[in-house]
Amino acid sequence: MAILTAVQRLCRDEKLPREKIVFVSGIGCSSRFPHYMNAYGFHGLHGRALPVAEGIKMARPDLNVFVNTGDGDCCSIGAGHWIHAIRYNMNMTVMLHDNQVYGLTKKQASPTSPIGLKSNTTPRGSYLDAMDPLNITLAGANVSFVAQAPDWIPELLYEIIALGFRHRGFSFIRILQRCPEFVPTMLDPWMQDPDNLRLLDHEDGIRLSPNLARTYRNQEAHDPANIDRARELASGNDGVPIGILYRNESVPCYEDVLKPDGLMPPEIVGGRLEAEFDKYTVKPAE
Amino acid sequence: MAENERRRPPSPSAQAAETLAEHVVEIVSDSGEGAQKCGQSFATIAARMGNGIWTVEIIPAEIQPPARSVAGASGNRVRLGSGPITNGGDAADLVVAFNEQVLLGRIAANELGPGCIVLLESKWEEDRDPAIVASYKKVRDELLEGGYRVCEIPMEAECLNHVADARRGKNMFVLGLLCRIYSMELGLALEQVALTFAKKGDAVIAPNQRLVEAGWEWAEANLDIRFQIPATPATETQLVMNGNTALGLGVMASGMQVCAMYPITPATSASHYLSDVFQAVGGVVHQAEDEIAACTFAIGASYAGKCAVTITSGPGYSLKQEGIGLAVMAEIPLVVINVQRGGPSTGQPTKAEQGDLLSACFGSHGDDPKVVLAVSDIEDCFYSVIAARKIAETFNTVVVLLSDASLATGQQPFRRPDFDTHWLAPPVDQSPIAGDAMPYDWDLQTGLAQRIVPGQPGGVHCLTGLAHDRSSHIVYDPEKNQEGMRSRSLKLASLQKTLKTPPVVGDQEGELLIVGWGGTKGAIQEAVERVRADGHRVGSMHLRFIQPMASGIKDAMQRFGKVMTIENNWCDSLDDEMIDEENRRYSSLALLLRARCLVDIDCWGETKGQPLRPGSIEQVIRAKLS
Ligand SMILES: Cc1ncc(C[n+]2csc(CCOP(=O)(O)OP(=O)(O)O)c2C)c(N)n1
């Protein structure tokens, strides 16, 4: 599994102590990910990975938090949390394993399924146009990092995840991932014709290696600070964008804004409690 | 009037005060006219005099009801007495109403006791709108015919002698009236006004004090109603607050550091209070996007080593249940506070009910053994949160704490706690885990396992809500699933062994045992006392731990001829034509106790949105005894 390899390499390269890493997931095939990492993992409820990850980060900003989520998990049942997670902008790296289908429950249409996809719930083909996770994220309040990566170009996948990890804030990476079981050919058009992908290259983003530059000629020097162009790119009219679409380092992180005034020793807690008690004290009349 | 003259304390009234053991006083107005503040201040002054008090907030059904509407009554009920007061009592003995329409609301709710004294704002008699004049006169005359004593008081006109905006000052004028009627100390009343408006400064304090004095003087000159409720001065310092503030303080005192919530009545004010004070002691209040997120956020924080609490009511509790199951399965400590409100669905948001007991015990899917505790008074709100955090962390499980709407807003004095460092959670353990320790190394006897927290070297594992073995690996082996289930279940038995049998209050054996839980404790005990005074042999038992339940309860039941629960939730009445022993739906606790103790337990309940009255309970008990 390409994502696993990339993430394992990242943890090694960044010299992260395994006990300081937590992989959080919901339910779905992608959500098994934490089980394959030799680190702390939290494999919880369908759609609820993000709030769990937020709670972990709030309590323990010192931990490195990663989230692995699926297109159903994130964009359907967890959509409310997703929108708000963008807004909280907590420092974590979120990998949306988007295979455009519900895998674990054996092939139902997902919100990102392309129109016409035949599945168990859409035997006559999916009726609705696919939801676009990139544009939705780019429209979110406080959006700070949005990228897209393919699981079949390991070099780029690694670099994009690494940049997401190094970004301080909510890093949202949509990973185009094939589902070999149910829709193995879904991504074929993108995989087989390199011109269908639009690779983003920039000195503030990812510099394409000569090798990649030669293979993928549909390229663009895209400045990740340019959100308007990022939105246009996300629409896919110029090909499926691959790379860092948007990055803004100046958005404050929720865990920094809503910070407790230090961890206080019992004397201080006691002192504050006594002060609160004073407010409600009735002394008997003399 | 010269300044020094006005400040002169009024001369003692010639009228002798009638001595009473207790009285129930209500102050009702349109919302925004300050009857709530008046009631709270009056209660606090009474508490400072050394009287026992219990307050019940009167909340309008709508957020912004039109002025002068029956549904718009907003205010406070204060029951004050010589000894400790443990509930809101029966119907009111004296009501102050800012207009006759809000009074109609109270009459419709059967809140005026026989012979009740009504102090009524009289300005409506001269209103420009003839319809208002007619309605005012009609209500007044009907009250007089019904045997009530009505005192018409030109509240607004009197206030206008002192302030420009009478609508905002009437409540303090009334406070003065009440203090005179109940023979409070004027100095104490003025001091209380200064405390109430301390934040707003002298410019606000002075006119309000003047209004209190004006009310006092008016009562002195024009009213011959004088009561005295002798106080039993408290020997120790007391706190007066409502249950939600006590819950918030309990969270602070428990050493928890994260409170995740989503606003819902009547739980919200607890998190308002915490939002104000929590950060300073190292805590945060996270307002999540919904209850599901609030619960799972709290789970994340708890998993990471800081026990977290999530506070909610009715519909919010339903949404949290999937998360609660996860915390039980993954053995993450979590405190869930449910300030119950009337249900089902959005039900009666501001009204009192105890309808969530069974969903608290069994609400999530599958078998998810968790601890359920119910608080029974304001003091209990404070200490139970501390206990809940401790149990959650000792047993790595979920503790659901049930409060209710009547405790949320009701005020009662209790002994000021002495801070104890043992209340606080120990610091997060980050010491390395030795060798081959497993995250679910369930003890065969107790079901308990060590708690491994991220950051601990050597403890790395992947926690899962799926069935897992001792190493936290997902299992498909039926024996392994059985082992996990057994271990999680055993924890309740382990806790149960530490619980003390709840005491029986009143007779220790006899004709009838009443069993209750939650905020009805005071009313039940008072009703039992009234019946015992006639020579009946009745006892009551109040449960704090509902799940697990202490031992000895069945023994207690067997010492009585009959047993019944009294609850503020639904049960079918056997008097109904459709209802018989075969189809009767029992009250929640009755159902649990019948299953647990195999005793024939009757039940009585009411879902009128009001706290149970001792008088109603007394009637039920008498009927059961006859
Ligand atoms: C509340 C709830 N509803 C439904 C499910 C069933 N369920 C499990 S995984 C899943 C969909 C997974 O799809 P996706 O997130 O796209 O992940 P994939 O398996 O494709 O990686 C569903 C509907 C569940 N576990 N919980």
PDB file of N, CA, C and O in Angstrom, chain B residues 428-490:
ATOM      1  N   VAL B 428      -0.990  13.153  34.108  1.00  0.00           N
ATOM      2  CA  VAL B 428      -0.955  12.083  33.105  1.00  0.00           C
ATOM      3  C   VAL B 428       0.327  11.268  33.283  1.00  0.00           C
ATOM      4  O   VAL B 428       1.411  11.820  33.381  1.00  0.00           O
ATOM      5  N   ASP B 429       0.168   9.957  33.344  1.00  0.00           N
ATOM      6  CA  ASP B 429       1.327   9.080  33.523  1.00  0.00           C
ATOM      7  C   ASP B 429       2.014   8.853  32.175  1.00  0.00           C
ATOM      8  O   ASP B 429       1.396   8.350  31.245  1.00  0.00           O
ATOM      9  N   GLN B 430       3.256   9.247  32.085  1.00  0.00           N
ATOM     10  CA  GLN B 430       3.992   9.056  30.831  1.00  0.00           C
ATOM     11  C   GLN B 430       5.205   8.166  31.051  1.00  0.00           C
ATOM     12  O   GLN B 430       6.125   8.137  30.241  1.00  0.00           O
ATOM     13  N   SER B 431       5.215   7.443  32.160  1.00  0.00           N
ATOM     14  CA  SER B 431       6.362   6.578  32.414  1.00  0.00           C
ATOM     15  C   SER B 431       6.311   5.391  31.454  1.00  0.00           C
ATOM     16  O   SER B 431       5.239   4.940  31.060  1.00  0.00           O
ATOM     17  N   PRO B 432       7.495   4.906  31.069  1.00  0.00           N
ATOM     18  CA  PRO B 432       7.535   3.820  30.082  1.00  0.00           C
ATOM     19  C   PRO B 432       6.794   2.579  30.570  1.00  0.00           C
ATOM     20  O   PRO B 432       6.764   2.289  31.760  1.00  0.00           O
ATOM     21  N   ILE B 433       6.200   1.879  29.624  1.00  0.00           N
ATOM     22  CA  ILE B 433       5.487   0.646  29.935  1.00  0.00           C
ATOM     23  C   ILE B 433       6.499  -0.496  29.866  1.00  0.00           C
ATOM     24  O   ILE B 433       7.264  -0.606  28.894  1.00  0.00           O
ATOM     25  N   ALA B 434       6.471  -1.303  30.885  1.00  0.00           N
ATOM     26  CA  ALA B 434       7.459  -2.378  30.963  1.00  0.00           C
ATOM     27  C   ALA B 434       7.134  -3.504  29.984  1.00  0.00           C
ATOM     28  O   ALA B 434       5.976  -3.839  29.784  1.00  0.00           O
ATOM     29  N   GLY B 435       8.165  -4.027  29.416  1.00  0.00           N
ATOM     30  CA  GLY B 435       8.157  -5.264  28.621  1.00  0.00           C
ATOM     31  C   GLY B 435       6.942  -5.509  27.757  1.00  0.00           C
ATOM     32  O   GLY B 435       6.666  -4.775  26.818  1.00  0.00           O
ATOM     33  N   ASP B 436       6.200  -6.545  28.120  1.00  0.00           N
ATOM     34  CA  ASP B 436       5.158  -7.007  27.214  1.00  0.00           C
ATOM     35  C   ASP B 436       3.755  -6.639  27.716  1.00  0.00           C
ATOM     36  O   ASP B 436       2.802  -7.357  27.496  1.00  0.00           O
ATOM     37  N   ALA B 437       3.659  -5.517  28.406  1.00  0.00           N
ATOM     38  CA  ALA B 437       2.350  -5.124  28.941  1.00  0.00           C
ATOM     39  C   ALA B 437       1.362  -4.931  27.806  1.00  0.00           C
ATOM     40  O   ALA B 437       1.705  -4.477  26.726  1.00  0.00           O
ATOM     41  N   MET B 438       0.114  -5.263  28.087  1.00  0.00           N
ATOM     42  CA  MET B 438      -0.931  -5.143  27.066  1.00  0.00           C
ATOM     43  C   MET B 438      -1.955  -4.095  27.499  1.00  0.00           C
ATOM     44  O   MET B 438      -2.198  -3.919  28.685  1.00  0.00           O
ATOM     45  N   PRO B 439      -2.550  -3.427  26.522  1.00  0.00           N
ATOM     46  CA  PRO B 439      -3.489  -2.357  26.878  1.00  0.00           C
ATOM     47  C   PRO B 439      -4.768  -2.874  27.540  1.00  0.00           C
ATOM     48  O   PRO B 439      -5.430  -2.143  28.247  1.00  0.00           O
ATOM     49  N   TYR B 440      -5.122  -4.119  27.272  1.00  0.00           N
ATOM     50  CA  TYR B 440      -6.322  -4.667  27.905  1.00  0.00           C
ATOM     51  C   TYR B 440      -5.923  -5.928  28.683  1.00  0.00           C
ATOM     52  O   TYR B 440      -6.397  -7.026  28.395  1.00  0.00           O
ATOM     53  N   ASP B 441      -5.038  -5.718  29.654  1.00  0.00           N
ATOM     54  CA  ASP B 441      -4.590  -6.872  30.446  1.00  0.00           C
ATOM     55  C   ASP B 441      -5.589  -7.117  31.571  1.00  0.00           C
ATOM     56  O   ASP B 441      -5.282  -7.034  32.750  1.00  0.00           O
ATOM     57  N   TRP B 442      -6.826  -7.431  31.151  1.00  0.00           N
ATOM     58  CA  TRP B 442      -7.926  -7.564  32.110  1.00  0.00           C
ATOM     59  C   TRP B 442      -7.589  -8.486  33.273  1.00  0.00           C
ATOM     60  O   TRP B 442      -7.164  -9.631  33.073  1.00  0.00           O
ATOM     61  N   ASP B 443      -7.817  -7.975  34.467  1.00  0.00           N
ATOM     62  CA  ASP B 443      -7.676  -8.807  35.646  1.00  0.00           C
ATOM     63  C   ASP B 443      -8.878  -9.762  35.692  1.00  0.00           C
ATOM     64  O   ASP B 443     -10.016  -9.342  35.534  1.00  0.00           O
ATOM     65  N   LEU B 444      -8.572 -11.032  35.917  1.00  0.00           N
ATOM     66  CA  LEU B 444      -9.653 -12.028  35.829  1.00  0.00           C
ATOM     67  C   LEU B 444     -10.729 -11.828  36.884  1.00  0.00           C
ATOM     68  O   LEU B 444     -11.890 -12.162  36.680  1.00  0.00           O
ATOM     69  N   GLN B 445     -10.296 -11.275  38.046  1.00  0.00           N
ATOM     70  CA  GLN B 445     -11.244 -11.099  39.138  1.00  0.00           C
ATOM     71  C   GLN B 445     -12.065  -9.820  39.028  1.00  0.00           C
ATOM     72  O   GLN B 445     -13.244  -9.805  39.352  1.00  0.00           O
ATOM     73  N   THR B 446     -11.395  -8.753  38.600  1.00  0.00           N
ATOM     74  CA  THR B 446     -12.064  -7.445  38.664  1.00  0.00           C
ATOM     75  C   THR B 446     -12.424  -6.880  37.300  1.00  0.00           C
ATOM     76  O   THR B 446     -13.206  -5.934  37.218  1.00  0.00           O
ATOM     77  N   GLY B 447     -11.829  -7.409  36.261  1.00  0.00           N
ATOM     78  CA  GLY B 447     -12.076  -6.859  34.935  1.00  0.00           C
ATOM     79  C   GLY B 447     -11.247  -5.619  34.640  1.00  0.00           C
ATOM     80  O   GLY B 447     -11.279  -5.085  33.530  1.00  0.00           O
ATOM     81  N   LEU B 448     -10.519  -5.158  35.630  1.00  0.00           N
ATOM     82  CA  LEU B 448      -9.763  -3.925  35.432  1.00  0.00           C
ATOM     83  C   LEU B 448      -8.486  -4.153  34.636  1.00  0.00           C
ATOM     84  O   LEU B 448      -7.886  -5.231  34.686  1.00  0.00           O
ATOM     85  N   ALA B 449      -8.091  -3.123  33.901  1.00  0.00           N
ATOM     86  CA  ALA B 449      -6.840  -3.188  33.147  1.00  0.00           C
ATOM     87  C   ALA B 449      -6.090  -1.882  33.375  1.00  0.00           C
ATOM     88  O   ALA B 449      -6.686  -0.866  33.736  1.00  0.00           O
ATOM     89  N   GLN B 450      -4.776  -1.929  33.162  1.00  0.00           N
ATOM     90  CA  GLN B 450      -4.031  -0.676  33.302  1.00  0.00           C
ATOM     91  C   GLN B 450      -4.426   0.246  32.160  1.00  0.00           C
ATOM     92  O   GLN B 450      -4.901  -0.196  31.117  1.00  0.00           O
ATOM     93  N   ARG B 451      -4.214   1.529  32.387  1.00  0.00           N
ATOM     94  CA  ARG B 451      -4.553   2.491  31.347  1.00  0.00           C
ATOM     95  C   ARG B 451      -3.257   2.964  30.705  1.00  0.00           C
ATOM     96  O   ARG B 451      -2.376   3.485  31.378  1.00  0.00           O
ATOM     97  N   ILE B 452      -3.153   2.742  29.420  1.00  0.00           N
ATOM     98  CA  ILE B 452      -1.973   3.206  28.684  1.00  0.00           C
ATOM     99  C   ILE B 452      -2.381   4.425  27.871  1.00  0.00           C
ATOM    100  O   ILE B 452      -3.416   4.423  27.216  1.00  0.00           O
ATOM    101  N   VAL B 453      -1.544   5.437  27.951  1.00  0.00           N
ATOM    102  CA  VAL B 453      -1.896   6.714  27.347  1.00  0.00           C
ATOM    103  C   VAL B 453      -0.866   7.069  26.280  1.00  0.00           C
ATOM    104  O   VAL B 453       0.326   6.827  26.488  1.00  0.00           O
ATOM    105  N   PRO B 454      -1.292   7.606  25.145  1.00  0.00           N
ATOM    106  CA  PRO B 454      -0.306   7.982  24.125  1.00  0.00           C
ATOM    107  C   PRO B 454       0.795   8.844  24.728  1.00  0.00           C
ATOM    108  O   PRO B 454       0.539   9.644  25.617  1.00  0.00           O
ATOM    109  N   GLY B 455       1.977   8.637  24.231  1.00  0.00           N
ATOM    110  CA  GLY B 455       3.135   9.331  24.796  1.00  0.00           C
ATOM    111  C   GLY B 455       3.949   8.392  25.665  1.00  0.00           C
ATOM    112  O   GLY B 455       5.134   8.626  25.901  1.00  0.00           O
ATOM    113  N   GLN B 456       3.330   7.290  26.109  1.00  0.00           N
ATOM    114  CA  GLN B 456       4.058   6.351  26.966  1.00  0.00           C
ATOM    115  C   GLN B 456       4.895   5.407  26.120  1.00  0.00           C
ATOM    116  O   GLN B 456       4.341   4.613  25.340  1.00  0.00           O
ATOM    117  N   PRO B 457       6.226   5.471  26.272  1.00  0.00           N
ATOM    118  CA  PRO B 457       7.068   4.548  25.511  1.00  0.00           C
ATOM    119  C   PRO B 457       6.743   3.109  25.900  1.00  0.00           C
ATOM    120  O   PRO B 457       6.451   2.830  27.059  1.00  0.00           O
ATOM    121  N   GLY B 458       6.755   2.239  24.923  1.00  0.00           N
ATOM    122  CA  GLY B 458       6.529   0.819  25.196  1.00  0.00           C
ATOM    123  C   GLY B 458       5.061   0.426  25.234  1.00  0.00           C
ATOM    124  O   GLY B 458       4.737  -0.747  25.307  1.00  0.00           O
ATOM    125  N   GLY B 459       4.183   1.408  25.164  1.00  0.00           N
ATOM    126  CA  GLY B 459       2.764   1.057  25.296  1.00  0.00           C
ATOM    127  C   GLY B 459       2.017   1.111  23.988  1.00  0.00           C
ATOM    128  O   GLY B 459       0.797   0.940  23.964  1.00  0.00           O
ATOM    129  N   VAL B 460       2.757   1.347  22.912  1.00  0.00           N
ATOM    130  CA  VAL B 460       2.120   1.572  21.622  1.00  0.00           C
ATOM    131  C   VAL B 460       1.129   0.457  21.257  1.00  0.00           C
ATOM    132  O   VAL B 460       1.440  -0.717  21.335  1.00  0.00           O
ATOM    133  N   HIS B 461      -0.102   0.858  20.923  1.00  0.00           N
ATOM    134  CA  HIS B 461      -1.121  -0.100  20.490  1.00  0.00           C
ATOM    135  C   HIS B 461      -2.160   0.665  19.692  1.00  0.00           C
ATOM    136  O   HIS B 461      -2.216   1.886  19.752  1.00  0.00           O
ATOM    137  N   CYS B 462      -2.985  -0.074  18.986  1.00  0.00           N
ATOM    138  CA  CYS B 462      -4.059   0.572  18.260  1.00  0.00           C
ATOM    139  C   CYS B 462      -5.383   0.222  18.925  1.00  0.00           C
ATOM    140  O   CYS B 462      -5.820  -0.923  18.907  1.00  0.00           O
ATOM    141  N   LEU B 463      -5.946   1.223  19.520  1.00  0.00           N
ATOM    142  CA  LEU B 463      -7.219   1.029  20.197  1.00  0.00           C
ATOM    143  C   LEU B 463      -8.328   0.906  19.149  1.00  0.00           C
ATOM    144  O   LEU B 463      -8.260   1.539  18.100  1.00  0.00           O
ATOM    145  N   THR B 464      -9.319   0.082  19.442  1.00  0.00           N
ATOM    146  CA  THR B 464     -10.396  -0.050  18.467  1.00  0.00           C
ATOM    147  C   THR B 464     -11.748  -0.270  19.137  1.00  0.00           C
ATOM    148  O   THR B 464     -11.826  -0.845  20.222  1.00  0.00           O
ATOM    149  N   GLY B 465     -12.754   0.218  18.468  1.00  0.00           N
ATOM    150  CA  GLY B 465     -14.114  -0.015  18.933  1.00  0.00           C
ATOM    151  C   GLY B 465     -14.637  -1.370  18.484  1.00  0.00           C
ATOM    152  O   GLY B 465     -15.698  -1.809  18.894  1.00  0.00           O
ATOM    153  N   LEU B 466     -13.861  -2.041  17.639  1.00  0.00           N
ATOM    154  CA  LEU B 466     -14.232  -3.405  17.240  1.00  0.00           C
ATOM    155  C   LEU B 466     -13.841  -4.365  18.363  1.00  0.00           C
ATOM    156  O   LEU B 466     -12.997  -4.047  19.207  1.00  0.00           O
ATOM    157  N   ALA B 467     -14.431  -5.524  18.353  1.00  0.00           N
ATOM    158  CA  ALA B 467     -14.074  -6.523  19.343  1.00  0.00           C
ATOM    159  C   ALA B 467     -12.561  -6.746  19.283  1.00  0.00           C
ATOM    160  O   ALA B 467     -11.981  -6.824  18.208  1.00  0.00           O
ATOM    161  N   HIS B 468     -11.957  -6.791  20.461  1.00  0.00           N
ATOM    162  CA  HIS B 468     -10.501  -6.900  20.473  1.00  0.00           C
ATOM    163  C   HIS B 468     -10.038  -7.821  21.591  1.00  0.00           C
ATOM    164  O   HIS B 468     -10.780  -8.100  22.533  1.00  0.00           O
ATOM    165  N   ASP B 469      -8.794  -8.242  21.466  1.00  0.00           N
ATOM    166  CA  ASP B 469      -8.213  -9.080  22.515  1.00  0.00           C
ATOM    167  C   ASP B 469      -7.400  -8.203  23.463  1.00  0.00           C
ATOM    168  O   ASP B 469      -7.420  -6.984  23.373  1.00  0.00           O
ATOM    169  N   ARG B 470      -6.640  -8.856  24.326  1.00  0.00           N
ATOM    170  CA  ARG B 470      -5.878  -8.135  25.341  1.00  0.00           C
ATOM    171  C   ARG B 470      -4.832  -7.196  24.734  1.00  0.00           C
ATOM    172  O   ARG B 470      -4.418  -6.241  25.360  1.00  0.00           O
ATOM    173  N   SER B 471      -4.382  -7.510  23.522  1.00  0.00           N
ATOM    174  CA  SER B 471      -3.381  -6.651  22.888  1.00  0.00           C
ATOM    175  C   SER B 471      -4.028  -5.572  22.040  1.00  0.00           C
ATOM    176  O   SER B 471      -3.347  -4.851  21.333  1.00  0.00           O
ATOM    177  N   SER B 472      -5.334  -5.521  22.064  1.00  0.00           N
ATOM    178  CA  SER B 472      -6.075  -4.558  21.262  1.00  0.00           C
ATOM    179  C   SER B 472      -6.090  -4.922  19.786  1.00  0.00           C
ATOM    180  O   SER B 472      -6.324  -4.066  18.941  1.00  0.00           O
ATOM    181  N   HIS B 473      -5.837  -6.175  19.482  1.00  0.00           N
ATOM    182  CA  HIS B 473      -5.988  -6.621  18.100  1.00  0.00           C
ATOM    183  C   HIS B 473      -7.448  -6.955  17.842  1.00  0.00           C
ATOM    184  O   HIS B 473      -8.125  -7.522  18.713  1.00  0.00           O
ATOM    185  N   ILE B 474      -7.889  -6.637  16.632  1.00  0.00           N
ATOM    186  CA  ILE B 474      -9.263  -6.975  16.270  1.00  0.00           C
ATOM    187  C   ILE B 474      -9.406  -8.492  16.293  1.00  0.00           C
ATOM    188  O   ILE B 474      -8.535  -9.203  15.791  1.00  0.00           O
ATOM    189  N   VAL B 475     -10.488  -8.987  16.899  1.00  0.00           N
ATOM    190  CA  VAL B 475     -10.640 -10.442  16.959  1.00  0.00           C
ATOM    191  C   VAL B 475     -11.921 -10.893  16.279  1.00  0.00           C
ATOM    192  O   VAL B 475     -12.921 -10.187  16.275  1.00  0.00           O
ATOM    193  N   TYR B 476     -11.834 -12.067  15.732  1.00  0.00           N
ATOM    194  CA  TYR B 476     -13.015 -12.705  15.151  1.00  0.00           C
ATOM    195  C   TYR B 476     -13.317 -13.993  15.906  1.00  0.00           C
ATOM    196  O   TYR B 476     -14.290 -14.673  15.647  1.00  0.00           O
ATOM    197  N   ASP B 477     -12.450 -14.269  16.891  1.00  0.00           N
ATOM    198  CA  ASP B 477     -12.566 -15.480  17.677  1.00  0.00           C
ATOM    199  C   ASP B 477     -13.650 -15.283  18.740  1.00  0.00           C
ATOM    200  O   ASP B 477     -13.578 -14.368  19.565  1.00  0.00           O
ATOM    201  N   PRO B 478     -14.691 -16.146  18.716  1.00  0.00           N
ATOM    202  CA  PRO B 478     -15.811 -15.931  19.639  1.00  0.00           C
ATOM    203  C   PRO B 478     -15.392 -15.938  21.114  1.00  0.00           C
ATOM    204  O   PRO B 478     -15.954 -15.203  21.914  1.00  0.00           O
ATOM    205  N   GLU B 479     -14.400 -16.760  21.441  1.00  0.00           N
ATOM    206  CA  GLU B 479     -13.975 -16.841  22.840  1.00  0.00           C
ATOM    207  C   GLU B 479     -13.378 -15.514  23.303  1.00  0.00           C
ATOM    208  O   GLU B 479     -13.570 -15.069  24.427  1.00  0.00           O
ATOM    209  N   LYS B 480     -12.629 -14.896  22.395  1.00  0.00           N
ATOM    210  CA  LYS B 480     -11.970 -13.631  22.737  1.00  0.00           C
ATOM    211  C   LYS B 480     -13.005 -12.533  22.948  1.00  0.00           C
ATOM    212  O   LYS B 480     -12.880 -11.712  23.848  1.00  0.00           O
ATOM    213  N   ASN B 481     -14.027 -12.527  22.118  1.00  0.00           N
ATOM    214  CA  ASN B 481     -15.083 -11.529  22.281  1.00  0.00           C
ATOM    215  C   ASN B 481     -15.766 -11.724  23.631  1.00  0.00           C
ATOM    216  O   ASN B 481     -16.029 -10.773  24.362  1.00  0.00           O
ATOM    217  N   GLN B 482     -16.005 -12.967  23.931  1.00  0.00           N
ATOM    218  CA  GLN B 482     -16.643 -13.300  25.209  1.00  0.00           C
ATOM    219  C   GLN B 482     -15.792 -12.814  26.381  1.00  0.00           C
ATOM    220  O   GLN B 482     -16.304 -12.301  27.369  1.00  0.00           O
ATOM    221  N   GLU B 483     -14.497 -12.944  26.246  1.00  0.00           N
ATOM    222  CA  GLU B 483     -13.593 -12.526  27.320  1.00  0.00           C
ATOM    223  C   GLU B 483     -13.668 -11.013  27.538  1.00  0.00           C
ATOM    224  O   GLU B 483     -13.727 -10.524  28.674  1.00  0.00           O
ATOM    225  N   GLY B 484     -13.674 -10.263  26.440  1.00  0.00           N
ATOM    226  CA  GLY B 484     -13.771  -8.811  26.546  1.00  0.00           C
ATOM    227  C   GLY B 484     -15.080  -8.396  27.194  1.00  0.00           C
ATOM    228  O   GLY B 484     -15.122  -7.540  28.084  1.00  0.00           O
ATOM    229  N   MET B 485     -16.164  -9.013  26.748  1.00  0.00           N
ATOM    230  CA  MET B 485     -17.484  -8.702  27.298  1.00  0.00           C
ATOM    231  C   MET B 485     -17.500  -8.963  28.805  1.00  0.00           C
ATOM    232  O   MET B 485     -17.981  -8.146  29.593  1.00  0.00           O
ATOM    233  N   ARG B 486     -16.975 -10.117  29.189  1.00  0.00           N
ATOM    234  CA  ARG B 486     -16.978 -10.488  30.601  1.00  0.00           C
ATOM    235  C   ARG B 486     -16.185  -9.464  31.412  1.00  0.00           C
ATOM    236  O   ARG B 486     -16.611  -9.019  32.479  1.00  0.00           O
ATOM    237  N   SER B 487     -15.034  -9.049  30.884  1.00  0.00           N
ATOM    238  CA  SER B 487     -14.185  -8.129  31.629  1.00  0.00           C
ATOM    239  C   SER B 487     -14.859  -6.782  31.825  1.00  0.00           C
ATOM    240  O   SER B 487     -14.843  -6.211  32.909  1.00  0.00           O
ATOM    241  N   ARG B 488     -15.472  -6.287  30.762  1.00  0.00           N
ATOM    242  CA  ARG B 488     -16.116  -4.983  30.885  1.00  0.00           C
ATOM    243  C   ARG B 488     -17.300  -5.047  31.843  1.00  0.00           C
ATOM    244  O   ARG B 488     -17.573  -4.116  32.588  1.00  0.00           O
ATOM    245  N   SER B 489     -17.972  -6.187  31.828  1.00  0.00           N
ATOM    246  CA  SER B 489     -19.109  -6.345  32.718  1.00  0.00           C
ATOM    247  C   SER B 489     -18.655  -6.446  34.177  1.00  0.00           C
ATOM    248  O   SER B 489     -19.271  -5.877  35.080  1.00  0.00           O
ATOM    249  N   LEU B 490     -17.541  -7.174  34.374  1.00  0.00           N
ATOM    250  CA  LEU B 490     -17.038  -7.385  35.739  1.00  0.00           C
ATOM    251  C   LEU B 490     -16.722  -6.085  36.461  1.00  0.00           C
ATOM    252  O   LEU B 490     -16.801  -6.000  37.682  1.00  0.00           O
TER     253      LEU B 490
END
